[in-house]
Coordinates of C-alpha atoms and ligand atoms in Angstrom, one line a residue:
M1 CA 95.4 87.8 134.3
P2 CA 94.0 84.9 132.4
K3 CA 90.9 83.1 133.8
T4 CA 90.9 79.4 134.5
T5 CA 87.5 77.7 134.4
L6 CA 87.2 74.0 135.5
L7 CA 84.4 71.5 135.6
A8 CA 84.8 69.2 138.6
I9 CA 83.1 65.8 139.4
E10 CA 83.0 63.9 142.7
T11 CA 81.5 60.4 143.1
S12 CA 83.9 58.6 145.5
C13 CA 81.3 57.6 148.1
D14 CA 77.6 58.4 148.5
E15 CA 77.4 62.0 147.2
T16 CA 77.2 62.9 143.6
G17 CA 78.8 66.3 143.1
V18 CA 79.3 68.6 140.0
A19 CA 80.7 72.1 140.1
I20 CA 82.2 74.8 138.0
V21 CA 84.9 76.9 139.6
E22 CA 86.8 79.9 138.1
R23 CA 90.0 81.5 139.2
E24 CA 91.2 85.0 138.2
G25 CA 94.3 86.1 140.0
S26 CA 93.8 85.5 143.7
A27 CA 89.9 85.4 143.4
I28 CA 88.1 82.1 143.0
R29 CA 84.4 81.8 142.4
V30 CA 82.0 78.9 142.4
L31 CA 79.9 79.6 139.3
A32 CA 77.5 76.7 139.9
S33 CA 77.4 73.6 141.9
Q34 CA 75.1 70.7 142.7
L35 CA 75.1 67.9 145.2
A36 CA 72.9 64.8 145.2
S37 CA 73.0 62.9 148.4
Q38 CA 72.2 59.2 148.6
M39 CA 72.1 59.4 152.4
N40 CA 68.5 58.3 152.7
I41 CA 69.0 55.2 150.5
H42 CA 72.0 54.1 152.6
A43 CA 70.4 54.9 155.9
A44 CA 67.9 52.1 155.1
T45 CA 70.8 49.5 154.9
G46 CA 72.8 51.1 157.7
G47 CA 75.8 51.8 155.4
V48 CA 76.9 52.3 151.8
I49 CA 76.6 49.3 149.4
P50 CA 79.1 50.2 146.6
E51 CA 77.1 48.9 143.7
V52 CA 74.0 50.7 144.9
A53 CA 76.0 53.9 145.2
A54 CA 77.3 53.5 141.7
R55 CA 73.8 53.0 140.3
E56 CA 72.6 56.2 142.0
H57 CA 75.7 58.1 140.7
V58 CA 74.9 57.0 137.1
A59 CA 71.3 58.2 137.4
A60 CA 72.2 61.5 139.0
L61 CA 75.4 62.6 137.2
Q62 CA 74.4 63.2 133.6
P63 CA 71.6 65.6 134.2
M64 CA 73.6 67.4 136.9
I65 CA 76.5 68.0 134.5
K66 CA 74.1 69.6 132.0
Q67 CA 72.3 71.7 134.6
V68 CA 75.5 72.9 136.2
I69 CA 77.0 74.0 132.9
A70 CA 73.8 75.8 132.0
A71 CA 73.7 77.5 135.5
S72 CA 77.4 78.6 135.3
G73 CA 76.9 80.9 132.3
R74 CA 79.8 79.2 130.6
T75 CA 79.8 77.0 127.5
P76 CA 81.8 73.7 127.3
E77 CA 84.2 75.6 124.9
Q78 CA 85.1 78.0 127.7
L79 CA 86.2 75.2 130.1
D80 CA 89.9 74.9 130.5
A81 CA 89.9 71.3 131.9
I82 CA 87.8 68.6 133.5
A83 CA 88.8 67.5 137.1
V84 CA 87.6 64.3 138.7
T85 CA 88.1 62.4 142.0
V86 CA 90.0 59.3 141.1
G87 CA 90.4 57.9 144.6
P88 CA 90.4 56.8 147.3
G89 CA 86.9 55.6 147.7
L90 CA 84.5 52.9 146.5
Q91 CA 85.7 51.5 143.2
P92 CA 82.3 51.2 141.5
A93 CA 81.3 54.7 142.7
L94 CA 84.6 56.3 141.6
S95 CA 84.4 54.6 138.2
V96 CA 81.2 56.4 137.3
G97 CA 82.8 59.9 137.8
V98 CA 86.0 58.9 136.2
N99 CA 84.3 57.5 133.1
A100 CA 82.1 60.5 132.7
A101 CA 85.1 62.9 133.0
R102 CA 87.1 60.7 130.5
T103 CA 84.3 60.9 128.0
L104 CA 83.8 64.6 128.3
A105 CA 87.6 65.3 128.1
Y106 CA 87.8 63.3 124.9
A107 CA 84.7 64.6 123.3
W108 CA 85.6 68.3 124.1
D109 CA 89.3 67.9 123.7
K110 CA 90.2 69.2 127.2
P111 CA 92.9 68.3 129.6
L112 CA 91.9 65.9 132.4
I113 CA 93.0 66.6 136.0
P114 CA 93.1 63.6 138.4
V115 CA 92.3 64.7 142.0
Q116 CA 92.9 62.7 145.1
H117 CA 89.8 63.0 147.3
L118 CA 91.7 64.3 150.4
E119 CA 93.3 67.1 148.4
G120 CA 89.7 68.4 148.0
H121 CA 89.1 68.3 151.8
V122 CA 92.4 70.1 152.4
Y123 CA 91.6 72.9 149.9
S124 CA 88.1 73.4 151.3
A125 CA 89.8 74.7 154.4
L126 CA 93.0 76.2 153.0
L127 CA 91.4 78.9 150.8
Q128 CA 90.0 81.9 152.7
H129 CA 86.3 82.5 152.7
E130 CA 84.3 85.0 154.6
A131 CA 84.4 84.1 158.2
G132 CA 81.2 82.5 159.4
E133 CA 80.0 82.1 155.8
K134 CA 78.1 78.8 155.7
N135 CA 77.6 78.8 151.9
A136 CA 80.8 80.4 150.7
T137 CA 81.1 80.7 146.9
Q138 CA 83.9 83.2 146.8
F139 CA 87.4 82.4 148.0
T140 CA 90.7 84.2 148.2
V141 CA 94.0 82.6 147.5
P142 CA 96.3 83.6 150.4
A143 CA 100.0 84.5 149.7
D144 CA 102.2 81.5 150.1
D145 CA 104.2 82.9 153.0
E146 CA 101.0 83.4 154.9
I147 CA 100.0 79.8 154.9
F148 CA 103.0 77.5 154.4
P149 CA 103.9 75.3 156.1
A150 CA 100.2 74.4 156.7
L151 CA 99.1 71.6 159.0
A152 CA 95.8 69.9 158.1
L153 CA 93.8 67.5 160.2
I154 CA 91.5 65.6 157.8
V155 CA 88.8 63.6 159.6
S156 CA 86.2 61.8 157.5
G157 CA 84.4 58.6 157.2
G158 CA 87.3 56.9 155.5
H159 CA 90.3 58.9 156.7
T160 CA 92.0 60.4 159.7
Q161 CA 95.3 62.1 158.7
L162 CA 97.6 64.8 159.7
I163 CA 99.1 66.4 156.6
V164 CA 101.9 69.0 156.3
M165 CA 102.0 71.2 153.1
H166 CA 105.1 73.2 152.3
S167 CA 103.7 74.5 149.0
H168 CA 100.6 74.1 146.8
V169 CA 99.5 70.5 145.9
A170 CA 102.5 69.0 147.7
Y171 CA 101.7 66.9 150.8
E172 CA 103.5 65.1 153.5
V173 CA 101.4 62.7 155.6
V174 CA 102.8 62.9 159.1
G175 CA 100.1 60.9 160.9
S176 CA 97.3 58.4 160.1
T177 CA 94.9 56.1 161.7
K178 CA 96.2 52.5 162.2
D179 CA 92.7 51.1 162.0
D180 CA 89.3 52.8 161.9
A181 CA 88.9 56.4 160.8
A182 CA 87.3 58.8 163.2
G183 CA 84.0 59.1 161.2
E184 CA 83.9 55.3 160.9
A185 CA 84.1 55.0 164.7
F186 CA 81.3 57.5 165.1
D187 CA 79.2 55.5 162.6
K188 CA 80.0 52.1 164.3
V189 CA 79.2 53.4 167.8
A190 CA 76.0 55.0 166.6
R191 CA 74.9 51.7 165.1
L192 CA 75.8 49.9 168.4
V193 CA 73.5 52.2 170.5
G194 CA 70.7 52.2 167.9
L195 CA 71.3 55.7 166.3
P196 CA 70.7 56.2 162.6
Y197 CA 73.4 56.3 159.8
P198 CA 75.4 58.5 159.4
G199 CA 76.4 58.3 163.0
G200 CA 78.4 61.5 163.4
P201 CA 75.5 64.0 163.3
A202 CA 73.3 61.7 165.4
I203 CA 76.0 61.3 168.1
S204 CA 76.9 64.9 168.1
A205 CA 73.3 65.9 168.7
L206 CA 72.6 63.4 171.4
A207 CA 76.0 64.1 173.1
R208 CA 74.8 67.6 173.9
T209 CA 72.5 66.2 176.5
G210 CA 75.0 63.8 178.0
N211 CA 77.8 63.9 180.5
P212 CA 81.2 63.6 178.7
Q213 CA 82.8 62.4 182.0
G214 CA 80.0 59.8 182.5
F215 CA 82.3 56.9 181.3
A216 CA 86.0 57.0 181.6
F217 CA 87.4 55.8 178.3
S218 CA 91.2 56.1 177.9
V219 CA 92.5 58.3 175.1
P220 CA 93.9 56.0 172.4
M221 CA 97.7 56.4 171.5
A222 CA 98.1 59.0 174.3
G223 CA 101.5 57.5 175.3
S224 CA 102.9 57.1 171.8
Q225 CA 105.5 59.6 170.5
D226 CA 104.3 59.3 166.9
L227 CA 101.4 61.2 165.3
N228 CA 99.2 58.2 164.6
F229 CA 95.7 57.5 165.7
S230 CA 93.7 54.4 166.5
F231 CA 90.0 54.2 167.2
S232 CA 89.2 50.5 167.0
G233 CA 90.1 49.8 170.7
L234 CA 87.9 52.7 171.8
K235 CA 85.0 51.3 169.8
T236 CA 85.5 48.0 171.6
A237 CA 85.7 49.7 175.0
V238 CA 82.4 51.4 174.2
L239 CA 80.9 48.0 173.2
Y240 CA 81.9 46.4 176.5
A241 CA 80.7 49.3 178.6
W242 CA 77.4 49.2 176.7
R243 CA 76.9 45.4 177.1
E244 CA 77.3 45.7 180.9
L245 CA 74.3 48.0 181.1
S246 CA 70.7 46.6 181.6
S247 CA 68.3 47.7 179.0
T248 CA 66.8 50.4 181.4
E249 CA 70.3 51.7 182.0
Q250 CA 71.1 51.7 178.3
A251 CA 68.1 53.9 177.7
E252 CA 69.1 56.2 180.6
R253 CA 72.7 56.5 179.9
K254 CA 72.8 56.5 176.1
A255 CA 73.5 60.2 176.0
D256 CA 76.3 59.8 178.6
I257 CA 78.0 57.0 176.7
V258 CA 78.0 58.8 173.3
A259 CA 79.1 62.1 175.0
S260 CA 82.0 60.2 176.7
F261 CA 83.0 58.5 173.4
Q262 CA 82.9 61.8 171.5
H263 CA 84.9 63.5 174.2
T264 CA 87.6 60.8 174.0
V265 CA 87.8 61.0 170.1
V266 CA 88.1 64.8 170.3
A267 CA 90.8 64.5 173.0
A268 CA 92.8 62.0 170.8
L269 CA 92.6 64.2 167.7
A270 CA 93.6 67.4 169.7
L271 CA 96.5 65.7 171.4
K272 CA 98.1 64.5 168.2
T273 CA 97.4 67.8 166.5
A274 CA 99.1 69.7 169.3
Q275 CA 102.1 67.4 169.0
A276 CA 102.3 68.0 165.3
M277 CA 102.0 71.8 165.8
A278 CA 105.0 71.6 168.2
E279 CA 107.0 69.6 165.6
Y280 CA 106.1 71.4 162.4
E281 CA 105.3 75.0 163.6
P282 CA 102.6 75.6 161.0
K283 CA 101.4 79.1 160.0
V284 CA 97.8 77.9 159.7
L285 CA 95.9 74.9 161.1
L286 CA 93.3 73.4 158.8
L287 CA 90.3 71.3 159.8
A288 CA 88.3 69.5 157.1
G289 CA 86.4 66.3 156.3
G290 CA 82.9 65.2 157.4
V291 CA 83.8 65.0 161.1
A292 CA 85.0 68.7 160.9
A293 CA 81.3 69.5 161.2
N294 CA 81.4 68.3 164.8
T295 CA 81.1 71.3 167.2
A296 CA 82.9 69.7 170.1
L297 CA 85.9 69.1 167.8
Q298 CA 85.7 72.6 166.4
E299 CA 85.6 74.1 169.9
K300 CA 88.6 72.0 171.1
L301 CA 90.7 72.9 168.0
T302 CA 89.7 76.6 168.3
A303 CA 91.0 76.6 171.8
L304 CA 94.2 74.8 170.8
A305 CA 94.9 77.2 167.9
Q306 CA 94.3 80.2 170.1
E307 CA 96.6 78.9 172.8
Q308 CA 99.4 78.4 170.1
G309 CA 98.6 81.7 168.3
V310 CA 98.0 79.9 165.0
P311 CA 94.9 80.7 162.9
L312 CA 92.5 77.9 162.5
R313 CA 90.6 77.5 159.2
I314 CA 87.6 75.3 159.0
A315 CA 85.9 74.4 155.7
S316 CA 82.7 76.4 155.1
G317 CA 79.6 74.4 156.4
Y318 CA 78.5 72.9 153.1
L319 CA 82.0 72.0 152.1
T320 CA 82.8 69.8 155.2
G321 CA 81.1 66.7 153.7
D322 CA 81.9 65.4 150.2
N323 CA 81.3 67.7 147.3
A324 CA 82.7 68.7 143.9
V325 CA 83.5 72.3 144.8
M326 CA 86.4 71.2 146.9
I327 CA 87.6 69.0 144.1
G328 CA 87.5 72.0 141.7
L329 CA 89.4 74.2 144.2
A330 CA 92.3 71.7 144.5
A331 CA 92.2 71.1 140.8
L332 CA 92.8 74.8 140.1
F333 CA 96.2 74.5 141.8
A334 CA 97.0 71.2 140.0
Y335 CA 96.1 73.0 136.7
E336 CA 98.7 75.6 137.4
Q337 CA 101.3 72.9 137.5
K338 CA 99.8 71.2 134.4
R339 CA 99.1 68.1 136.3
F340 CA 97.2 66.4 133.5
I341 CA 96.6 62.8 132.6
S342 CA 95.4 61.3 129.3
W343 CA 91.9 59.9 128.9
Q344 CA 93.4 56.5 128.3
Q345 CA 95.5 56.5 131.4
I346 CA 93.1 57.9 134.0
D347 CA 91.8 55.2 136.4
A348 CA 89.6 54.9 139.4
T349 CA 91.8 53.7 142.3
A350 CA 90.1 52.6 145.5
R351 CA 93.3 53.0 147.6
L352 CA 95.4 56.0 146.7
P353 CA 97.7 58.1 148.9
I354 CA 97.4 61.9 148.8
G355 CA 100.8 62.5 147.3
A356 CA 100.1 60.2 144.4
F357 CA 100.3 62.9 141.7
Q358 CA 103.0 65.1 142.9
P359 CA 106.4 64.9 141.2
Q360 CA 108.8 62.6 143.1
Ligands
LIG1 O1 84.0 63.5 154.4 P1 82.8 62.7 154.4 O2 81.5 63.4 154.0 O3 83.0 61.4 153.6 C1 84.2 60.7 153.5 O4 85.0 61.1 152.7 O5 84.3 59.8 154.3 O6 82.7 62.2 155.9 C2 81.6 61.4 156.4 C3 81.8 61.1 157.9 C4 80.8 60.1 158.4 O7 81.5 59.1 159.1 C5 79.9 60.9 159.4 O8 79.4 60.2 160.4 C6 80.9 62.0 159.8 O9 81.6 62.3 158.7 N1 80.2 63.2 160.4 C7 80.4 63.6 161.6 C8 79.5 64.7 161.8 N2 79.0 65.0 160.6 C9 79.4 64.0 159.7 N3 81.1 63.1 162.7 C10 81.0 63.7 163.8 N4 80.2 64.8 164.1 C11 79.5 65.3 163.1 N5 78.7 66.4 163.3
LIG2 ZN1 85.4 62.9 152.1

């Protein structure tokens, strides 16, 4: 069985990621990976400023590539291809990774693999790692008939989607948010009540001490037959409820309001996931993206999957947020299909659907 070794780069938002992954048969190993977070820089401004993110990527990326290659025990000659996130994301940030990948592919004469960011999130959950393993570096590729059709719930700062896969690197988006993404709603509500950026982890921690029934927010899109989401109305409902409180009440009831908000987001996600499971009868349910780190959401989906007798796969802890390992994992399957692009044609694309590179 030939080995496939890929270098993967991710710079779509505020994390610079570089990884080298290798596949031999059904075994995949992460040979080396690094992640540089810009979280502290963006926390100071309460959100990500694209040009600032791009500048940080430029400073971090070059040394990381050198170090990751050195740590992998492989030489550039041994790499089979270079994979990079081309979108969606912040245009100036994406461009840094795309231009680095373009240059390396040209200089080393390697194929270039364009990866859509959400493909990475999907593959971080699809491939089997040791259960409970927080820092998985070894994965097993399951047999196709064990996993397809697969249903993925991708919840991140920029996206909330339900995706059905009938085979590798082929995606059908069956539900999306009509406005804010789930993570974005967490970030905006956190900012409203004075919690730090990013809002998800802060809300999730404070919600543990609050009453999720303290405020009755209605579950968005509960009555709709489709599989879409909407979180902007809920965010406004939280804003109005918050404004009605005196400053003493705000201090007393902050945990209750964020717990009730989180409870409602989780209920909306679980409701549409259940509807999609009934419709598509998946063999596995996947949960990935930054918001997949949320324990309330994990618990709710675990219960739902158990009820339906479908295994739930959640990305290994360090792979829920953005990283290059997941980009490398997805790229290994794109490589099999020779999904390459020339260095002249590759382009950072801020808005890019997940099916962008599959044959029509
Ligand atoms: O996937 P990700 O790292 O970046 C994007 O591709 O967007 O997701 C980041 C999002 C942020 O909105 C952050 O607030 C949210 O994931 N997040 C969480 C938690 N940890 C991160 N949301 C809820 N609960 C968490 N524990
Ligand atoms: Zn992401």
